[in-house]
mmCIF file with all atom_site columns, C-alpha atoms in Angstrom:
data_model
loop_
_atom_site.group_PDB
_atom_site.id
_atom_site.type_symbol
_atom_site.label_atom_id
_atom_site.label_alt_id
_atom_site.label_comp_id
_atom_site.label_asym_id
_atom_site.label_entity_id
_atom_site.label_seq_id
_atom_site.pdbx_PDB_ins_code
_atom_site.Cartn_x
_atom_site.Cartn_y
_atom_site.Cartn_z
_atom_site.occupancy
_atom_site.B_iso_or_equiv
_atom_site.pdbx_formal_charge
_atom_site.auth_seq_id
_atom_site.auth_comp_id
_atom_site.auth_asym_id
_atom_site.auth_atom_id
_atom_site.pdbx_PDB_model_num
ATOM 1   C CA . SER A 1 1   ? 268.143 223.370 149.271 1.00 0.00 ? 22  SER A CA 1
ATOM 2   C CA . THR A 1 2   ? 265.911 223.613 145.882 1.00 0.00 ? 23  THR A CA 1
ATOM 3   C CA . GLU A 1 3   ? 269.106 222.618 143.671 1.00 0.00 ? 24  GLU A CA 1
ATOM 4   C CA . GLN A 1 4   ? 269.420 219.614 145.992 1.00 0.00 ? 25  GLN A CA 1
ATOM 5   C CA . LEU A 1 5   ? 265.714 218.544 145.399 1.00 0.00 ? 26  LEU A CA 1
ATOM 6   C CA . MET A 1 6   ? 266.101 219.240 141.792 1.00 0.00 ? 27  MET A CA 1
ATOM 7   C CA . PHE A 1 7   ? 268.967 217.139 141.463 1.00 0.00 ? 28  PHE A CA 1
ATOM 8   C CA . ILE A 1 8   ? 267.131 214.307 143.433 1.00 0.00 ? 29  ILE A CA 1
ATOM 9   C CA . CYS A 1 9   ? 264.278 214.480 141.247 1.00 0.00 ? 30  CYS A CA 1
ATOM 10  C CA . GLN A 1 10  ? 266.277 214.448 138.287 1.00 0.00 ? 31  GLN A CA 1
ATOM 11  C CA . LEU A 1 11  ? 267.896 211.322 139.668 1.00 0.00 ? 32  LEU A CA 1
ATOM 12  C CA . GLU A 1 12  ? 264.738 209.387 140.324 1.00 0.00 ? 33  GLU A CA 1
ATOM 13  C CA . GLU A 1 13  ? 263.645 210.426 136.923 1.00 0.00 ? 34  GLU A CA 1
ATOM 14  C CA . ASN A 1 14  ? 266.848 209.020 135.282 1.00 0.00 ? 35  ASN A CA 1
ATOM 15  C CA . ILE A 1 15  ? 266.787 205.790 137.296 1.00 0.00 ? 36  ILE A CA 1
ATOM 16  C CA . ALA A 1 16  ? 263.023 205.328 136.327 1.00 0.00 ? 37  ALA A CA 1
ATOM 17  C CA . ASN A 1 17  ? 263.751 205.864 132.688 1.00 0.00 ? 38  ASN A CA 1
ATOM 18  C CA . PHE A 1 18  ? 266.798 203.575 132.868 1.00 0.00 ? 39  PHE A CA 1
ATOM 19  C CA . PHE A 1 19  ? 264.768 200.709 134.090 1.00 0.00 ? 40  PHE A CA 1
ATOM 20  C CA . ASP A 1 20  ? 261.845 201.464 131.890 1.00 0.00 ? 41  ASP A CA 1
ATOM 21  C CA . LEU A 1 21  ? 259.574 202.308 135.039 1.00 0.00 ? 42  LEU A CA 1
ATOM 22  C CA . GLN A 1 22  ? 256.805 204.716 135.625 1.00 0.00 ? 43  GLN A CA 1
ATOM 23  C CA . GLU A 1 23  ? 258.606 206.033 138.560 1.00 0.00 ? 44  GLU A CA 1
ATOM 24  C CA . ALA A 1 24  ? 261.415 205.745 140.856 1.00 0.00 ? 45  ALA A CA 1
ATOM 25  C CA . ILE A 1 25  ? 261.986 207.145 144.345 1.00 0.00 ? 46  ILE A CA 1
ATOM 26  C CA . VAL A 1 26  ? 265.422 207.250 146.093 1.00 0.00 ? 47  VAL A CA 1
ATOM 27  C CA . TYR A 1 27  ? 265.928 207.053 150.046 1.00 0.00 ? 48  TYR A CA 1
ATOM 28  C CA . SER A 1 28  ? 269.147 207.896 151.655 1.00 0.00 ? 49  SER A CA 1
ATOM 29  C CA . TYR A 1 29  ? 269.167 204.824 153.669 1.00 0.00 ? 50  TYR A CA 1
ATOM 30  C CA . GLY A 1 30  ? 267.927 201.318 152.873 1.00 0.00 ? 51  GLY A CA 1
ATOM 31  C CA . PHE A 1 31  ? 266.364 200.280 155.952 1.00 0.00 ? 52  PHE A CA 1
ATOM 32  C CA . SER A 1 32  ? 263.879 203.155 155.903 1.00 0.00 ? 53  SER A CA 1
ATOM 33  C CA . ALA A 1 33  ? 262.882 202.737 152.368 1.00 0.00 ? 54  ALA A CA 1
ATOM 34  C CA . VAL A 1 34  ? 261.776 199.162 152.994 1.00 0.00 ? 55  VAL A CA 1
ATOM 35  C CA . SER A 1 35  ? 260.185 199.539 155.962 1.00 0.00 ? 56  SER A CA 1
ATOM 36  C CA . THR A 1 36  ? 258.226 202.842 155.524 1.00 0.00 ? 57  THR A CA 1
ATOM 37  C CA . ALA A 1 37  ? 257.059 201.922 151.778 1.00 0.00 ? 58  ALA A CA 1
ATOM 38  C CA . ILE A 1 38  ? 255.392 198.843 152.451 1.00 0.00 ? 59  ILE A CA 1
ATOM 39  C CA . PRO A 1 39  ? 253.071 200.231 154.756 1.00 0.00 ? 60  PRO A CA 1
ATOM 40  C CA . ALA A 1 40  ? 252.349 203.282 152.601 1.00 0.00 ? 61  ALA A CA 1
ATOM 41  C CA . TYR A 1 41  ? 250.973 200.922 149.994 1.00 0.00 ? 62  TYR A CA 1
ATOM 42  C CA . ALA A 1 42  ? 249.383 197.835 152.068 1.00 0.00 ? 63  ALA A CA 1
ATOM 43  C CA . LYS A 1 43  ? 246.797 198.557 154.337 1.00 0.00 ? 64  LYS A CA 1
ATOM 44  C CA . ARG A 1 44  ? 244.944 196.681 157.045 1.00 0.00 ? 65  ARG A CA 1
ATOM 45  C CA . THR A 1 45  ? 242.383 195.474 154.830 1.00 0.00 ? 66  THR A CA 1
ATOM 46  C CA . ASP A 1 46  ? 244.818 193.972 152.326 1.00 0.00 ? 67  ASP A CA 1
ATOM 47  C CA . ILE A 1 47  ? 246.774 190.675 152.151 1.00 0.00 ? 68  ILE A CA 1
ATOM 48  C CA . ILE A 1 48  ? 250.433 189.857 151.765 1.00 0.00 ? 69  ILE A CA 1
ATOM 49  C CA . PHE A 1 49  ? 252.291 187.188 150.263 1.00 0.00 ? 70  PHE A CA 1
ATOM 50  C CA . ALA A 1 50  ? 255.657 187.353 151.071 1.00 0.00 ? 71  ALA A CA 1
ATOM 51  C CA . ASP A 1 51  ? 258.709 184.868 151.028 1.00 0.00 ? 72  ASP A CA 1
ATOM 52  C CA . GLU A 1 52  ? 259.548 183.302 154.393 1.00 0.00 ? 73  GLU A CA 1
ATOM 53  C CA . TYR A 1 53  ? 263.488 184.778 154.116 1.00 0.00 ? 74  TYR A CA 1
ATOM 54  C CA . VAL A 1 54  ? 262.784 188.405 153.235 1.00 0.00 ? 75  VAL A CA 1
ATOM 55  C CA . ASN A 1 55  ? 265.318 190.544 155.231 1.00 0.00 ? 76  ASN A CA 1
ATOM 56  C CA . PHE A 1 56  ? 264.479 192.282 158.641 1.00 0.00 ? 77  PHE A CA 1
ATOM 57  C CA . ALA A 1 57  ? 263.528 195.849 157.114 1.00 0.00 ? 78  ALA A CA 1
ATOM 58  C CA . ILE A 1 58  ? 260.778 194.036 154.952 1.00 0.00 ? 79  ILE A CA 1
ATOM 59  C CA . GLN A 1 59  ? 259.405 192.434 157.964 1.00 0.00 ? 80  GLN A CA 1
ATOM 60  C CA . LYS A 1 60  ? 259.253 195.460 160.053 1.00 0.00 ? 81  LYS A CA 1
ATOM 61  C CA . GLY A 1 61  ? 257.391 197.112 156.973 1.00 0.00 ? 82  GLY A CA 1
ATOM 62  C CA . ILE A 1 62  ? 254.997 194.345 156.972 1.00 0.00 ? 83  ILE A CA 1
ATOM 63  C CA . ASP A 1 63  ? 254.311 194.435 160.517 1.00 0.00 ? 84  ASP A CA 1
ATOM 64  C CA . ALA A 1 64  ? 253.613 198.100 160.192 1.00 0.00 ? 85  ALA A CA 1
ATOM 65  C CA . SER A 1 65  ? 251.190 197.660 157.263 1.00 0.00 ? 86  SER A CA 1
ATOM 66  C CA . ARG A 1 66  ? 248.785 195.686 159.705 1.00 0.00 ? 87  ARG A CA 1
ATOM 67  C CA . SER A 1 67  ? 247.646 193.600 156.655 1.00 0.00 ? 88  SER A CA 1
ATOM 68  C CA . GLU A 1 68  ? 246.924 189.916 156.754 1.00 0.00 ? 89  GLU A CA 1
ATOM 69  C CA . ILE A 1 69  ? 250.452 188.404 156.267 1.00 0.00 ? 90  ILE A CA 1
ATOM 70  C CA . LYS A 1 70  ? 250.841 184.784 154.570 1.00 0.00 ? 91  LYS A CA 1
ATOM 71  C CA . TYR A 1 71  ? 254.686 183.579 154.090 1.00 0.00 ? 92  TYR A CA 1
ATOM 72  C CA . PHE A 1 72  ? 255.422 180.897 151.650 1.00 0.00 ? 93  PHE A CA 1
ATOM 73  C CA . ARG A 1 73  ? 258.491 178.570 151.841 1.00 0.00 ? 94  ARG A CA 1
ATOM 74  C CA . HIS A 1 74  ? 261.570 180.349 150.570 1.00 0.00 ? 95  HIS A CA 1
ATOM 75  C CA . ASN A 1 75  ? 261.623 180.246 146.592 1.00 0.00 ? 96  ASN A CA 1
ATOM 76  C CA . ASP A 1 76  ? 259.014 177.467 146.890 1.00 0.00 ? 97  ASP A CA 1
ATOM 77  C CA . VAL A 1 77  ? 256.509 178.558 143.851 1.00 0.00 ? 98  VAL A CA 1
ATOM 78  C CA . GLU A 1 78  ? 254.334 175.681 144.431 1.00 0.00 ? 99  GLU A CA 1
ATOM 79  C CA . HIS A 1 79  ? 253.847 176.334 147.956 1.00 0.00 ? 100 HIS A CA 1
ATOM 80  C CA . LEU A 1 80  ? 252.635 179.996 147.146 1.00 0.00 ? 101 LEU A CA 1
ATOM 81  C CA . HIS A 1 81  ? 250.398 178.865 144.356 1.00 0.00 ? 102 HIS A CA 1
ATOM 82  C CA . GLN A 1 82  ? 248.692 176.819 146.973 1.00 0.00 ? 103 GLN A CA 1
ATOM 83  C CA . LEU A 1 83  ? 248.416 179.596 149.451 1.00 0.00 ? 104 LEU A CA 1
ATOM 84  C CA . LEU A 1 84  ? 246.996 181.743 146.199 1.00 0.00 ? 105 LEU A CA 1
ATOM 85  C CA . VAL A 1 85  ? 244.376 179.218 145.482 1.00 0.00 ? 106 VAL A CA 1
ATOM 86  C CA . GLU A 1 86  ? 243.300 178.753 149.288 1.00 0.00 ? 107 GLU A CA 1
ATOM 87  C CA . GLN A 1 87  ? 242.848 182.469 148.865 1.00 0.00 ? 108 GLN A CA 1
ATOM 88  C CA . ALA A 1 88  ? 240.782 182.385 145.905 1.00 0.00 ? 109 ALA A CA 1
ATOM 89  C CA . GLU A 1 89  ? 238.476 179.924 147.449 1.00 0.00 ? 110 GLU A CA 1
ATOM 90  C CA . LEU A 1 90  ? 238.050 182.028 150.583 1.00 0.00 ? 111 LEU A CA 1
ATOM 91  C CA . ASP A 1 91  ? 237.573 185.078 148.352 1.00 0.00 ? 112 ASP A CA 1
ATOM 92  C CA . LEU A 1 92  ? 234.708 183.255 146.418 1.00 0.00 ? 113 LEU A CA 1
ATOM 93  C CA . LYS A 1 93  ? 233.103 182.468 149.827 1.00 0.00 ? 114 LYS A CA 1
ATOM 94  C CA . ASN A 1 94  ? 233.177 186.345 150.851 1.00 0.00 ? 115 ASN A CA 1
ATOM 95  C CA . LYS A 1 95  ? 232.960 188.371 147.891 1.00 0.00 ? 116 LYS A CA 1
ATOM 96  C CA . LYS A 1 96  ? 232.405 191.820 149.657 1.00 0.00 ? 117 LYS A CA 1
ATOM 97  C CA . LYS A 1 97  ? 235.542 191.352 151.723 1.00 0.00 ? 118 LYS A CA 1
ATOM 98  C CA . ALA A 1 98  ? 237.570 190.004 148.876 1.00 0.00 ? 119 ALA A CA 1
ATOM 99  C CA . LYS A 1 99  ? 236.624 193.121 146.966 1.00 0.00 ? 120 LYS A CA 1
ATOM 100 C CA . LYS A 1 100 ? 237.949 195.682 149.585 1.00 0.00 ? 121 LYS A CA 1
ATOM 101 C CA . SER A 1 101 ? 241.316 193.792 149.768 1.00 0.00 ? 122 SER A CA 1
ATOM 102 C CA . ARG A 1 102 ? 244.265 194.048 147.492 1.00 0.00 ? 123 ARG A CA 1
ATOM 103 C CA . LYS A 1 103 ? 246.770 191.342 147.293 1.00 0.00 ? 124 LYS A CA 1
ATOM 104 C CA . PHE A 1 104 ? 250.634 192.231 147.360 1.00 0.00 ? 125 PHE A CA 1
ATOM 105 C CA . LEU A 1 105 ? 253.692 189.819 146.272 1.00 0.00 ? 126 LEU A CA 1
ATOM 106 C CA . ILE A 1 106 ? 256.820 190.887 148.460 1.00 0.00 ? 127 ILE A CA 1
ATOM 107 C CA . ILE A 1 107 ? 260.135 189.305 147.398 1.00 0.00 ? 128 ILE A CA 1
ATOM 108 C CA . GLU A 1 108 ? 263.656 190.134 147.340 1.00 0.00 ? 129 GLU A CA 1
ATOM 109 C CA . GLY A 1 109 ? 265.859 189.998 143.929 1.00 0.00 ? 130 GLY A CA 1
ATOM 110 C CA . ILE A 1 110 ? 268.722 188.342 145.621 1.00 0.00 ? 131 ILE A CA 1
ATOM 111 C CA . TYR A 1 111 ? 268.100 187.497 149.050 1.00 0.00 ? 132 TYR A CA 1
ATOM 112 C CA . SER A 1 112 ? 270.398 188.923 151.746 1.00 0.00 ? 133 SER A CA 1
ATOM 113 C CA . LYS A 1 113 ? 270.004 185.789 154.098 1.00 0.00 ? 134 LYS A CA 1
ATOM 114 C CA . THR A 1 114 ? 271.091 183.321 151.528 1.00 0.00 ? 135 THR A CA 1
ATOM 115 C CA . GLY A 1 115 ? 272.454 185.160 148.365 1.00 0.00 ? 136 GLY A CA 1
ATOM 116 C CA . ASP A 1 116 ? 269.685 183.085 146.245 1.00 0.00 ? 137 ASP A CA 1
ATOM 117 C CA . LEU A 1 117 ? 268.006 184.739 143.168 1.00 0.00 ? 138 LEU A CA 1
ATOM 118 C CA . CYS A 1 118 ? 264.249 184.918 143.373 1.00 0.00 ? 139 CYS A CA 1
ATOM 119 C CA . PRO A 1 119 ? 262.589 182.772 140.548 1.00 0.00 ? 140 PRO A CA 1
ATOM 120 C CA . PHE A 1 120 ? 261.307 185.848 138.951 1.00 0.00 ? 141 PHE A CA 1
ATOM 121 C CA . PRO A 1 121 ? 259.774 184.413 135.661 1.00 0.00 ? 142 PRO A CA 1
ATOM 122 C CA . GLU A 1 122 ? 257.645 181.785 137.787 1.00 0.00 ? 143 GLU A CA 1
ATOM 123 C CA . LEU A 1 123 ? 256.480 184.182 140.101 1.00 0.00 ? 144 LEU A CA 1
ATOM 124 C CA . MET A 1 124 ? 255.511 186.681 137.441 1.00 0.00 ? 145 MET A CA 1
ATOM 125 C CA . VAL A 1 125 ? 253.087 184.115 135.988 1.00 0.00 ? 146 VAL A CA 1
ATOM 126 C CA . LEU A 1 126 ? 251.411 183.973 139.433 1.00 0.00 ? 147 LEU A CA 1
ATOM 127 C CA . LYS A 1 127 ? 251.444 187.773 139.713 1.00 0.00 ? 148 LYS A CA 1
ATOM 128 C CA . ARG A 1 128 ? 249.829 188.157 136.655 1.00 0.00 ? 149 ARG A CA 1
ATOM 129 C CA . LYS A 1 129 ? 247.050 185.102 137.191 1.00 0.00 ? 150 LYS A CA 1
ATOM 130 C CA . TYR A 1 130 ? 246.021 186.202 140.458 1.00 0.00 ? 151 TYR A CA 1
ATOM 131 C CA . LYS A 1 131 ? 246.342 190.297 140.113 1.00 0.00 ? 152 LYS A CA 1
ATOM 132 C CA . LEU A 1 132 ? 248.980 190.689 142.590 1.00 0.00 ? 153 LEU A CA 1
ATOM 133 C CA . ARG A 1 133 ? 250.614 193.947 143.302 1.00 0.00 ? 154 ARG A CA 1
ATOM 134 C CA . LEU A 1 134 ? 254.525 193.466 143.020 1.00 0.00 ? 155 LEU A CA 1
ATOM 135 C CA . PHE A 1 135 ? 256.891 194.977 145.898 1.00 0.00 ? 156 PHE A CA 1
ATOM 136 C CA . ILE A 1 136 ? 260.476 193.538 145.304 1.00 0.00 ? 157 ILE A CA 1
ATOM 137 C CA . ASP A 1 137 ? 263.602 194.785 147.315 1.00 0.00 ? 158 ASP A CA 1
ATOM 138 C CA . GLU A 1 138 ? 266.208 195.042 144.592 1.00 0.00 ? 159 GLU A CA 1
ATOM 139 C CA . SER A 1 139 ? 268.874 196.712 146.599 1.00 0.00 ? 160 SER A CA 1
ATOM 140 C CA . LEU A 1 140 ? 271.441 193.784 146.414 1.00 0.00 ? 161 LEU A CA 1
ATOM 141 C CA . LEU A 1 141 ? 270.489 193.067 142.834 1.00 0.00 ? 162 LEU A CA 1
ATOM 142 C CA . LEU A 1 142 ? 271.629 196.577 141.965 1.00 0.00 ? 163 LEU A CA 1
ATOM 143 C CA . VAL A 1 143 ? 274.907 196.190 143.573 1.00 0.00 ? 164 VAL A CA 1
ATOM 144 C CA . PHE A 1 144 ? 275.625 192.934 142.065 1.00 0.00 ? 165 PHE A CA 1
ATOM 145 C CA . TRP A 1 145 ? 274.352 194.192 138.565 1.00 0.00 ? 166 TRP A CA 1
ATOM 146 C CA . ALA A 1 146 ? 276.514 197.161 138.857 1.00 0.00 ? 167 ALA A CA 1
ATOM 147 C CA . LYS A 1 147 ? 279.588 195.521 139.517 1.00 0.00 ? 168 LYS A CA 1
ATOM 148 C CA . TRP A 1 148 ? 279.135 193.028 137.035 1.00 0.00 ? 169 TRP A CA 1
ATOM 149 C CA . THR A 1 149 ? 278.768 195.841 134.147 1.00 0.00 ? 170 THR A CA 1
ATOM 150 C CA . TRP A 1 150 ? 281.736 197.853 135.672 1.00 0.00 ? 171 TRP A CA 1
ATOM 151 C CA . ASP A 1 151 ? 283.755 194.613 135.599 1.00 0.00 ? 172 ASP A CA 1
ATOM 152 C CA . TYR A 1 152 ? 282.700 193.488 131.965 1.00 0.00 ? 173 TYR A CA 1
#
């Protein structure tokens, strides 16, 4: 109904404001959020750099994007940096192709497979240096953060 839609739009606006984001989107099911959002943004001509331990929904979204995929070792910032340097060298050899491709970094805030936190500050240095677009699954981090704030 119109009332439900207005409620959801207001909720998305509140979430975006709370986290100081331009926009937020609410899905009713986490798997569908991740597996459909990635191919909505990343396309065949793009390159995705993803942690090897990203969850199954992210893997399905990456597959659906049909982008070139480069996995880096779990939480290994140096390995990601090595892959980015190699890609930068390839981009210099084929500037026309490089101009058409966008680069994405796909990670989880807290990895569902291991419970590890991502090395966010170090990853953001590389994100800025190599002009990567960030896709981060924060679903577990939000649960952790909400529980922590409610308990204290």
